[in-house]
Amino acid sequence: MAVLEIKDLKKSFGKNEVLKGISFCVQKGQTVAIIGSSGSGKSTLLRCATNLEKADSGSIAYNGEYLVLDIDGQQKYAQKEELSKIRSNFGLVFQNFNLFPHLSVMQNIIEAPVNVKKMSKAEAEKKARELLSQMGLSDKENAYPCELSGGQQQRVAIARALALDPEVLFFDEPTSALDPELTGEVLAVIRKLADKNMTMVIVTHEMAFARDVASHVIFMDKGVIAEEGEPKEVFYNPKSQRLQDFLHSASL
C-alpha cells in the first residue's frame, strides 16, 4: 500500500487552473523530487496534500485513509477526529522556516508533540535533543530563532517536523530562502534522511540534488505532470522538448 496516493487532483484560484488532474503515488522509503518552473503548480500541490488548501476535485489518501475523497464530483473531507489521525501521517517543512519567534529552539520542537500528541514534556525534550544532535545543533536548544542563521533555522524546522514521527515528510523549496553557502548544510541533512529511507516529497529547484538523491522525479509543467521517472531517465534521457528546455535552462 502506498504511503501517499493522489488521484486526479484539481485546484483553481478564480479562473486560474493551477492543478489540472495530478495523479501519483509515493511508496514507503521513496524520496520523490518535484521539479518545474515557477508557477507550474508544485507548491499548490504540496499545500493541497497537507490540507493547507482545499482541492476542487480528486482524492488524497495516506496509508489507505482518505484525507479527501471525490464522490460523484463532490469533495468529502475527513471528519475532525479522523482528520487529526490522518494529519499525523505527514510533516511539512516550509520555505521560510515558520518557527515561533517568541519560543526557544527546544520550545519550538516540543510544542506539537506535547500539545497535539499529548507526549510528556520529558519524553518530548528527550526526543528533541536526539533530533538536534542529528541536525548538528545540540548547543542551540536554548537559543531563539533570531539568534540562528537561516540554515540553522531550517534545520530546527526539520527537527520540529520529525518530532511528530511522520510517515512522509514534505519539503517546499527548503533552500530557497537561504544564501548559497547555507544551502549545503540543509541539503546534507535531507540527504542523510534519504539514506535512512525516510519517505519524502521534495519540491526543489536544486537540480543536482534532485538528480543525485531522489529515487523518483516528477516534472510539472502548467499544472500537469509532464514527465516522471527514475532520475537517470528524467535527467539524462528526457522525452519531451519542454523538459529538455527546462533542464538546459537549469544548466544540467
PDB file of C-alpha atoms in Angstrom:
ATOM      1  CA  MET A   1       0.000   0.000   0.000  1.00  0.00           C
ATOM      2  CA  ALA A   2       1.250   3.469  -0.900  1.00  0.00           C
ATOM      3  CA  VAL A   3       2.064   5.878   1.928  1.00  0.00           C
ATOM      4  CA  LEU A   4       0.530   8.649  -0.189  1.00  0.00           C
ATOM      5  CA  GLU A   5      -1.840   8.299  -3.130  1.00  0.00           C
ATOM      6  CA  ILE A   6      -3.156  11.274  -5.087  1.00  0.00           C
ATOM      7  CA  LYS A   7      -5.697  10.817  -7.868  1.00  0.00           C
ATOM      8  CA  ASP A   8      -6.870  13.378 -10.429  1.00  0.00           C
ATOM      9  CA  LEU A   9      -6.257  16.348  -8.124  1.00  0.00           C
ATOM     10  CA  LYS A  10      -7.514  19.678  -9.424  1.00  0.00           C
ATOM     11  CA  LYS A  11      -7.278  23.162  -7.952  1.00  0.00           C
ATOM     12  CA  SER A  12      -8.137  26.598  -9.341  1.00  0.00           C
ATOM     13  CA  PHE A  13      -7.839  30.097  -7.972  1.00  0.00           C
ATOM     14  CA  GLY A  14     -10.566  32.036  -9.705  1.00  0.00           C
ATOM     15  CA  LYS A  15     -10.130  31.411 -13.423  1.00  0.00           C
ATOM     16  CA  ASN A  16      -6.539  30.259 -12.975  1.00  0.00           C
ATOM     17  CA  GLU A  17      -6.458  26.456 -13.139  1.00  0.00           C
ATOM     18  CA  VAL A  18      -3.295  25.646 -11.191  1.00  0.00           C
ATOM     19  CA  LEU A  19      -3.601  21.844 -10.923  1.00  0.00           C
ATOM     20  CA  LYS A  20      -5.205  20.068 -13.874  1.00  0.00           C
ATOM     21  CA  GLY A  21      -5.560  16.477 -12.757  1.00  0.00           C
ATOM     22  CA  ILE A  22      -2.481  15.343 -10.831  1.00  0.00           C
ATOM     23  CA  SER A  23      -2.078  11.634 -10.027  1.00  0.00           C
ATOM     24  CA  PHE A  24       0.870   9.855  -8.407  1.00  0.00           C
ATOM     25  CA  CYS A  25       1.809   7.537  -5.541  1.00  0.00           C
ATOM     26  CA  VAL A  26       4.619   7.627  -3.005  1.00  0.00           C
ATOM     27  CA  GLN A  27       5.862   4.321  -1.621  1.00  0.00           C
ATOM     28  CA  LYS A  28       7.434   3.857   1.797  1.00  0.00           C
ATOM     29  CA  GLY A  29      11.112   4.811   1.753  1.00  0.00           C
ATOM     30  CA  GLN A  30      10.926   6.765  -1.507  1.00  0.00           C
ATOM     31  CA  THR A  31      12.390  10.219  -1.977  1.00  0.00           C
ATOM     32  CA  VAL A  32      10.281  11.958  -4.613  1.00  0.00           C
ATOM     33  CA  ALA A  33      11.603  15.211  -6.066  1.00  0.00           C
ATOM     34  CA  ILE A  34       9.144  17.542  -7.777  1.00  0.00           C
ATOM     35  CA  ILE A  35      10.762  19.942 -10.234  1.00  0.00           C
ATOM     36  CA  GLY A  36       9.451  22.512 -12.679  1.00  0.00           C
ATOM     37  CA  SER A  37       9.298  26.194 -13.469  1.00  0.00           C
ATOM     38  CA  SER A  38       7.824  28.772 -11.122  1.00  0.00           C
ATOM     39  CA  GLY A  39       4.049  28.737 -11.489  1.00  0.00           C
ATOM     40  CA  SER A  40       3.839  25.106 -12.578  1.00  0.00           C
ATOM     41  CA  GLY A  41       1.754  24.172  -9.504  1.00  0.00           C
ATOM     42  CA  LYS A  42       4.396  22.482  -7.343  1.00  0.00           C
ATOM     43  CA  SER A  43       3.767  24.379  -4.097  1.00  0.00           C
ATOM     44  CA  THR A  44      -0.020  24.302  -4.569  1.00  0.00           C
ATOM     45  CA  LEU A  45       0.210  20.523  -4.894  1.00  0.00           C
ATOM     46  CA  LEU A  46       2.033  20.295  -1.558  1.00  0.00           C
ATOM     47  CA  ARG A  47      -0.430  22.662   0.108  1.00  0.00           C
ATOM     48  CA  CYS A  48      -3.347  20.506  -1.042  1.00  0.00           C
ATOM     49  CA  ALA A  49      -1.586  17.311   0.047  1.00  0.00           C
ATOM     50  CA  THR A  50      -1.051  18.750   3.538  1.00  0.00           C
ATOM     51  CA  ASN A  51      -4.569  20.220   3.829  1.00  0.00           C
ATOM     52  CA  LEU A  52      -3.419  23.855   3.763  1.00  0.00           C
ATOM     53  CA  GLU A  53      -5.510  24.288   0.618  1.00  0.00           C
ATOM     54  CA  LYS A  54      -8.761  22.540  -0.236  1.00  0.00           C
ATOM     55  CA  ALA A  55      -8.794  20.671  -3.526  1.00  0.00           C
ATOM     56  CA  ASP A  56     -11.578  21.355  -6.018  1.00  0.00           C
ATOM     57  CA  SER A  57     -11.735  17.698  -7.048  1.00  0.00           C
ATOM     58  CA  GLY A  58      -9.768  14.480  -6.792  1.00  0.00           C
ATOM     59  CA  SER A  59      -8.691  12.354  -3.850  1.00  0.00           C
ATOM     60  CA  ILE A  60      -5.790  12.223  -1.384  1.00  0.00           C
ATOM     61  CA  ALA A  61      -5.111   9.191   0.822  1.00  0.00           C
ATOM     62  CA  TYR A  62      -2.468   8.351   3.408  1.00  0.00           C
ATOM     63  CA  ASN A  63      -1.940   4.636   4.066  1.00  0.00           C
ATOM     64  CA  GLY A  64      -5.351   3.963   2.528  1.00  0.00           C
ATOM     65  CA  GLU A  65      -7.177   6.509   4.705  1.00  0.00           C
ATOM     66  CA  TYR A  66      -8.712   9.354   2.758  1.00  0.00           C
ATOM     67  CA  LEU A  67      -7.969  12.960   3.601  1.00  0.00           C
ATOM     68  CA  VAL A  68     -10.384  13.843   0.818  1.00  0.00           C
ATOM     69  CA  LEU A  69     -12.444  11.619  -1.466  1.00  0.00           C
ATOM     70  CA  ASP A  70     -14.205  12.642  -4.653  1.00  0.00           C
ATOM     71  CA  ILE A  71     -17.741  11.213  -4.666  1.00  0.00           C
ATOM     72  CA  ASP A  72     -19.744  11.973  -7.807  1.00  0.00           C
ATOM     73  CA  GLY A  73     -17.923  15.252  -8.273  1.00  0.00           C
ATOM     74  CA  GLN A  74     -18.338  16.323  -4.639  1.00  0.00           C
ATOM     75  CA  GLN A  75     -15.426  16.662  -2.239  1.00  0.00           C
ATOM     76  CA  LYS A  76     -15.798  14.805   1.030  1.00  0.00           C
ATOM     77  CA  TYR A  77     -13.096  15.640   3.588  1.00  0.00           C
ATOM     78  CA  ALA A  78     -12.347  13.515   6.623  1.00  0.00           C
ATOM     79  CA  GLN A  79     -14.196  14.424   9.823  1.00  0.00           C
ATOM     80  CA  LYS A  80     -12.405  16.123  12.711  1.00  0.00           C
ATOM     81  CA  GLU A  81     -11.189  13.053  14.642  1.00  0.00           C
ATOM     82  CA  GLU A  82     -10.254  11.143  11.501  1.00  0.00           C
ATOM     83  CA  LEU A  83      -8.589  14.258  10.084  1.00  0.00           C
ATOM     84  CA  SER A  84      -6.386  14.583  13.161  1.00  0.00           C
ATOM     85  CA  LYS A  85      -5.250  10.973  12.744  1.00  0.00           C
ATOM     86  CA  ILE A  86      -4.521  11.448   9.038  1.00  0.00           C
ATOM     87  CA  ARG A  87      -2.567  14.650   9.692  1.00  0.00           C
ATOM     88  CA  SER A  88      -0.229  12.696  11.960  1.00  0.00           C
ATOM     89  CA  ASN A  89       0.966  10.876   8.835  1.00  0.00           C
ATOM     90  CA  PHE A  90       2.798  13.879   7.424  1.00  0.00           C
ATOM     91  CA  GLY A  91       5.065  16.772   8.301  1.00  0.00           C
ATOM     92  CA  LEU A  92       5.827  19.878   6.268  1.00  0.00           C
ATOM     93  CA  VAL A  93       8.970  21.999   6.137  1.00  0.00           C
ATOM     94  CA  PHE A  94       8.293  25.438   4.674  1.00  0.00           C
ATOM     95  CA  GLN A  95      10.450  27.752   2.574  1.00  0.00           C
ATOM     96  CA  ASN A  96      10.730  30.365   5.310  1.00  0.00           C
ATOM     97  CA  PHE A  97      11.155  28.165   8.402  1.00  0.00           C
ATOM     98  CA  ASN A  98       7.921  29.329  10.125  1.00  0.00           C
ATOM     99  CA  LEU A  99       9.418  28.970  13.601  1.00  0.00           C
ATOM    100  CA  PHE A 100       7.695  30.700  16.504  1.00  0.00           C
ATOM    101  CA  PRO A 101       9.965  33.712  17.163  1.00  0.00           C
ATOM    102  CA  HIS A 102       8.977  34.017  20.840  1.00  0.00           C
ATOM    103  CA  LEU A 103       9.853  30.370  21.610  1.00  0.00           C
ATOM    104  CA  SER A 104      13.287  28.837  22.072  1.00  0.00           C
ATOM    105  CA  VAL A 105      14.531  26.085  19.768  1.00  0.00           C
ATOM    106  CA  MET A 106      13.539  23.462  22.341  1.00  0.00           C
ATOM    107  CA  GLN A 107      10.091  25.002  22.813  1.00  0.00           C
ATOM    108  CA  ASN A 108       9.532  25.130  19.052  1.00  0.00           C
ATOM    109  CA  ILE A 109      10.288  21.422  18.711  1.00  0.00           C
ATOM    110  CA  ILE A 110       8.278  20.113  21.674  1.00  0.00           C
ATOM    111  CA  GLU A 111       5.224  22.339  21.204  1.00  0.00           C
ATOM    112  CA  ALA A 112       3.341  19.977  18.863  1.00  0.00           C
ATOM    113  CA  PRO A 113       4.360  16.662  20.470  1.00  0.00           C
ATOM    114  CA  VAL A 114       3.198  17.925  23.888  1.00  0.00           C
ATOM    115  CA  ASN A 115       0.035  19.733  22.782  1.00  0.00           C
ATOM    116  CA  VAL A 116      -1.053  17.622  19.807  1.00  0.00           C
ATOM    117  CA  LYS A 117       0.247  14.110  20.556  1.00  0.00           C
ATOM    118  CA  LYS A 118      -0.057  14.585  24.349  1.00  0.00           C
ATOM    119  CA  MET A 119       3.506  13.388  24.869  1.00  0.00           C
ATOM    120  CA  SER A 120       5.032  14.115  28.260  1.00  0.00           C
ATOM    121  CA  LYS A 121       7.334  17.113  28.337  1.00  0.00           C
ATOM    122  CA  ALA A 122      10.265  14.983  29.486  1.00  0.00           C
ATOM    123  CA  GLU A 123       9.770  12.493  26.645  1.00  0.00           C
ATOM    124  CA  ALA A 124       9.359  15.299  24.107  1.00  0.00           C
ATOM    125  CA  GLU A 125      12.523  17.019  25.295  1.00  0.00           C
ATOM    126  CA  LYS A 126      14.480  13.767  25.109  1.00  0.00           C
ATOM    127  CA  LYS A 127      13.387  13.221  21.522  1.00  0.00           C
ATOM    128  CA  ALA A 128      14.084  16.882  20.677  1.00  0.00           C
ATOM    129  CA  ARG A 129      17.663  16.566  21.951  1.00  0.00           C
ATOM    130  CA  GLU A 130      18.175  13.445  19.843  1.00  0.00           C
ATOM    131  CA  LEU A 131      16.915  15.300  16.769  1.00  0.00           C
ATOM    132  CA  LEU A 132      19.030  18.373  17.483  1.00  0.00           C
ATOM    133  CA  SER A 133      22.057  16.104  17.729  1.00  0.00           C
ATOM    134  CA  GLN A 134      21.206  14.666  14.287  1.00  0.00           C
ATOM    135  CA  MET A 135      20.932  18.218  12.947  1.00  0.00           C
ATOM    136  CA  GLY A 136      24.277  19.262  14.453  1.00  0.00           C
ATOM    137  CA  LEU A 137      22.556  21.732  16.757  1.00  0.00           C
ATOM    138  CA  SER A 138      22.986  20.227  20.216  1.00  0.00           C
ATOM    139  CA  ASP A 139      24.273  23.549  21.573  1.00  0.00           C
ATOM    140  CA  LYS A 140      21.278  25.565  20.316  1.00  0.00           C
ATOM    141  CA  GLU A 141      18.339  24.218  22.320  1.00  0.00           C
ATOM    142  CA  ASN A 142      18.020  27.394  24.407  1.00  0.00           C
ATOM    143  CA  ALA A 143      18.616  29.794  21.516  1.00  0.00           C
ATOM    144  CA  TYR A 144      15.830  31.780  19.845  1.00  0.00           C
ATOM    145  CA  PRO A 145      15.234  31.815  16.075  1.00  0.00           C
ATOM    146  CA  CYS A 146      16.603  35.364  15.721  1.00  0.00           C
ATOM    147  CA  GLU A 147      19.930  34.124  17.103  1.00  0.00           C
ATOM    148  CA  LEU A 148      20.317  31.461  14.412  1.00  0.00           C
ATOM    149  CA  SER A 149      21.471  31.569  10.803  1.00  0.00           C
ATOM    150  CA  GLY A 150      18.958  30.722   8.096  1.00  0.00           C
ATOM    151  CA  GLY A 151      20.492  27.288   7.668  1.00  0.00           C
ATOM    152  CA  GLN A 152      20.262  26.620  11.394  1.00  0.00           C
ATOM    153  CA  GLN A 153      16.639  27.782  11.469  1.00  0.00           C
ATOM    154  CA  GLN A 154      15.759  25.428   8.621  1.00  0.00           C
ATOM    155  CA  ARG A 155      17.452  22.516  10.393  1.00  0.00           C
ATOM    156  CA  VAL A 156      15.381  23.330  13.501  1.00  0.00           C
ATOM    157  CA  ALA A 157      12.282  23.340  11.286  1.00  0.00           C
ATOM    158  CA  ILE A 158      13.213  19.876  10.009  1.00  0.00           C
ATOM    159  CA  ALA A 159      13.710  18.641  13.591  1.00  0.00           C
ATOM    160  CA  ARG A 160      10.320  20.097  14.537  1.00  0.00           C
ATOM    161  CA  ALA A 161       8.637  18.222  11.677  1.00  0.00           C
ATOM    162  CA  LEU A 162      10.413  14.964  12.563  1.00  0.00           C
ATOM    163  CA  ALA A 163       9.407  15.262  16.227  1.00  0.00           C
ATOM    164  CA  LEU A 164       5.905  14.067  15.300  1.00  0.00           C
ATOM    165  CA  ASP A 165       7.240  10.870  13.663  1.00  0.00           C
ATOM    166  CA  PRO A 166       5.531  11.490  10.319  1.00  0.00           C
ATOM    167  CA  GLU A 167       5.171   8.727   7.732  1.00  0.00           C
ATOM    168  CA  VAL A 168       6.068  11.187   4.988  1.00  0.00           C
ATOM    169  CA  LEU A 169       7.918  14.484   5.175  1.00  0.00           C
ATOM    170  CA  PHE A 170       7.180  17.261   2.678  1.00  0.00           C
ATOM    171  CA  PHE A 171       9.668  19.978   1.804  1.00  0.00           C
ATOM    172  CA  ASP A 172       8.569  23.097  -0.085  1.00  0.00           C
ATOM    173  CA  GLU A 173      11.705  24.622  -1.632  1.00  0.00           C
ATOM    174  CA  PRO A 174      13.635  24.113   1.628  1.00  0.00           C
ATOM    175  CA  THR A 175      16.693  26.088   0.481  1.00  0.00           C
ATOM    176  CA  SER A 176      15.067  28.920  -1.496  1.00  0.00           C
ATOM    177  CA  ALA A 177      15.324  31.408   1.400  1.00  0.00           C
ATOM    178  CA  LEU A 178      18.971  30.587   2.120  1.00  0.00           C
ATOM    179  CA  ASP A 179      22.212  32.145   0.971  1.00  0.00           C
ATOM    180  CA  PRO A 180      24.184  29.759  -1.265  1.00  0.00           C
ATOM    181  CA  GLU A 181      26.758  28.992   1.437  1.00  0.00           C
ATOM    182  CA  LEU A 182      23.992  27.838   3.827  1.00  0.00           C
ATOM    183  CA  THR A 183      22.171  25.681   1.282  1.00  0.00           C
ATOM    184  CA  GLY A 184      24.664  22.808   1.524  1.00  0.00           C
ATOM    185  CA  GLU A 185      24.152  22.211   5.242  1.00  0.00           C
ATOM    186  CA  VAL A 186      20.378  21.811   4.805  1.00  0.00           C
ATOM    187  CA  LEU A 187      20.740  19.576   1.747  1.00  0.00           C
ATOM    188  CA  ALA A 188      23.222  17.418   3.692  1.00  0.00           C
ATOM    189  CA  VAL A 189      20.588  16.834   6.400  1.00  0.00           C
ATOM    190  CA  ILE A 190      17.973  15.867   3.800  1.00  0.00           C
ATOM    191  CA  ARG A 191      20.472  13.564   2.107  1.00  0.00           C
ATOM    192  CA  LYS A 192      21.058  11.762   5.436  1.00  0.00           C
ATOM    193  CA  LEU A 193      17.306  11.329   5.866  1.00  0.00           C
ATOM    194  CA  ALA A 194      17.119   9.816   2.379  1.00  0.00           C
ATOM    195  CA  ASP A 195      19.953   7.449   3.279  1.00  0.00           C
ATOM    196  CA  LYS A 196      17.856   6.317   6.264  1.00  0.00           C
ATOM    197  CA  ASN A 197      14.887   5.666   3.918  1.00  0.00           C
ATOM    198  CA  MET A 198      12.740   8.471   5.297  1.00  0.00           C
ATOM    199  CA  THR A 199       9.773   8.862   2.955  1.00  0.00           C
ATOM    200  CA  MET A 200       9.986  12.368   1.490  1.00  0.00           C
ATOM    201  CA  VAL A 201       8.396  14.561  -1.166  1.00  0.00           C
ATOM    202  CA  ILE A 202      10.633  17.495  -2.006  1.00  0.00           C
ATOM    203  CA  VAL A 203       9.734  20.461  -4.181  1.00  0.00           C
ATOM    204  CA  THR A 204      13.125  21.809  -5.165  1.00  0.00           C
ATOM    205  CA  HIS A 205      14.999  23.995  -7.622  1.00  0.00           C
ATOM    206  CA  GLU A 206      18.259  22.224  -6.740  1.00  0.00           C
ATOM    207  CA  MET A 207      18.539  20.060  -9.841  1.00  0.00           C
ATOM    208  CA  ALA A 208      21.813  18.330  -8.968  1.00  0.00           C
ATOM    209  CA  PHE A 209      20.387  17.416  -5.557  1.00  0.00           C
ATOM    210  CA  ALA A 210      17.199  16.013  -7.124  1.00  0.00           C
ATOM    211  CA  ARG A 211      19.256  14.029  -9.621  1.00  0.00           C
ATOM    212  CA  ASP A 212      21.599  12.560  -7.010  1.00  0.00           C
ATOM    213  CA  VAL A 213      19.290  11.982  -4.021  1.00  0.00           C
ATOM    214  CA  ALA A 214      15.773  11.297  -5.323  1.00  0.00           C
ATOM    215  CA  SER A 215      14.546   7.808  -6.158  1.00  0.00           C
ATOM    216  CA  HIS A 216      11.760   9.234  -8.341  1.00  0.00           C
ATOM    217  CA  VAL A 217      11.453  12.594 -10.098  1.00  0.00           C
ATOM    218  CA  ILE A 218       8.266  14.364 -11.197  1.00  0.00           C
ATOM    219  CA  PHE A 219       8.479  17.217 -13.702  1.00  0.00           C
ATOM    220  CA  MET A 220       5.466  19.542 -13.527  1.00  0.00           C
ATOM    221  CA  ASP A 221       4.558  21.986 -16.262  1.00  0.00           C
ATOM    222  CA  LYS A 222       1.498  24.228 -16.410  1.00  0.00           C
ATOM    223  CA  GLY A 223      -0.425  22.273 -13.784  1.00  0.00           C
ATOM    224  CA  VAL A 224       0.181  18.745 -15.080  1.00  0.00           C
ATOM    225  CA  ILE A 225       2.795  16.043 -14.614  1.00  0.00           C
ATOM    226  CA  ALA A 226       4.574  16.388 -17.931  1.00  0.00           C
ATOM    227  CA  GLU A 227       7.132  13.647 -17.290  1.00  0.00           C
ATOM    228  CA  GLU A 228       8.255  11.407 -14.442  1.00  0.00           C
ATOM    229  CA  GLY A 229      10.566   8.515 -13.765  1.00  0.00           C
ATOM    230  CA  GLU A 230      13.865   7.489 -12.239  1.00  0.00           C
ATOM    231  CA  PRO A 231      16.398  10.350 -12.010  1.00  0.00           C
ATOM    232  CA  LYS A 232      18.692   8.895 -14.676  1.00  0.00           C
ATOM    233  CA  GLU A 233      15.782   8.750 -17.137  1.00  0.00           C
ATOM    234  CA  VAL A 234      14.427  12.204 -16.354  1.00  0.00           C
ATOM    235  CA  PHE A 235      17.784  13.979 -16.331  1.00  0.00           C
ATOM    236  CA  TYR A 236      19.748  12.034 -18.948  1.00  0.00           C
ATOM    237  CA  ASN A 237      17.015  10.890 -21.316  1.00  0.00           C
ATOM    238  CA  PRO A 238      14.210  13.491 -21.216  1.00  0.00           C
ATOM    239  CA  LYS A 239      11.470  12.590 -23.656  1.00  0.00           C
ATOM    240  CA  SER A 240       9.697  15.933 -24.048  1.00  0.00           C
ATOM    241  CA  GLN A 241      11.108  19.086 -25.561  1.00  0.00           C
ATOM    242  CA  ARG A 242       9.689  21.020 -22.626  1.00  0.00           C
ATOM    243  CA  LEU A 243      11.740  19.041 -20.111  1.00  0.00           C
ATOM    244  CA  GLN A 244      14.821  19.286 -22.313  1.00  0.00           C
ATOM    245  CA  ASP A 245      14.428  23.067 -22.407  1.00  0.00           C
ATOM    246  CA  PHE A 246      13.872  23.235 -18.646  1.00  0.00           C
ATOM    247  CA  LEU A 247      16.981  21.173 -17.860  1.00  0.00           C
ATOM    248  CA  HIS A 248      19.038  23.228 -20.319  1.00  0.00           C
ATOM    249  CA  SER A 249      17.958  26.419 -18.528  1.00  0.00           C
ATOM    250  CA  ALA A 250      18.941  24.792 -15.225  1.00  0.00           C
ATOM    251  CA  SER A 251      22.453  24.144 -16.619  1.00  0.00           C
ATOM    252  CA  LEU A 252      22.141  20.356 -16.425  1.00  0.00           C
TER     253      LEU A 252
END
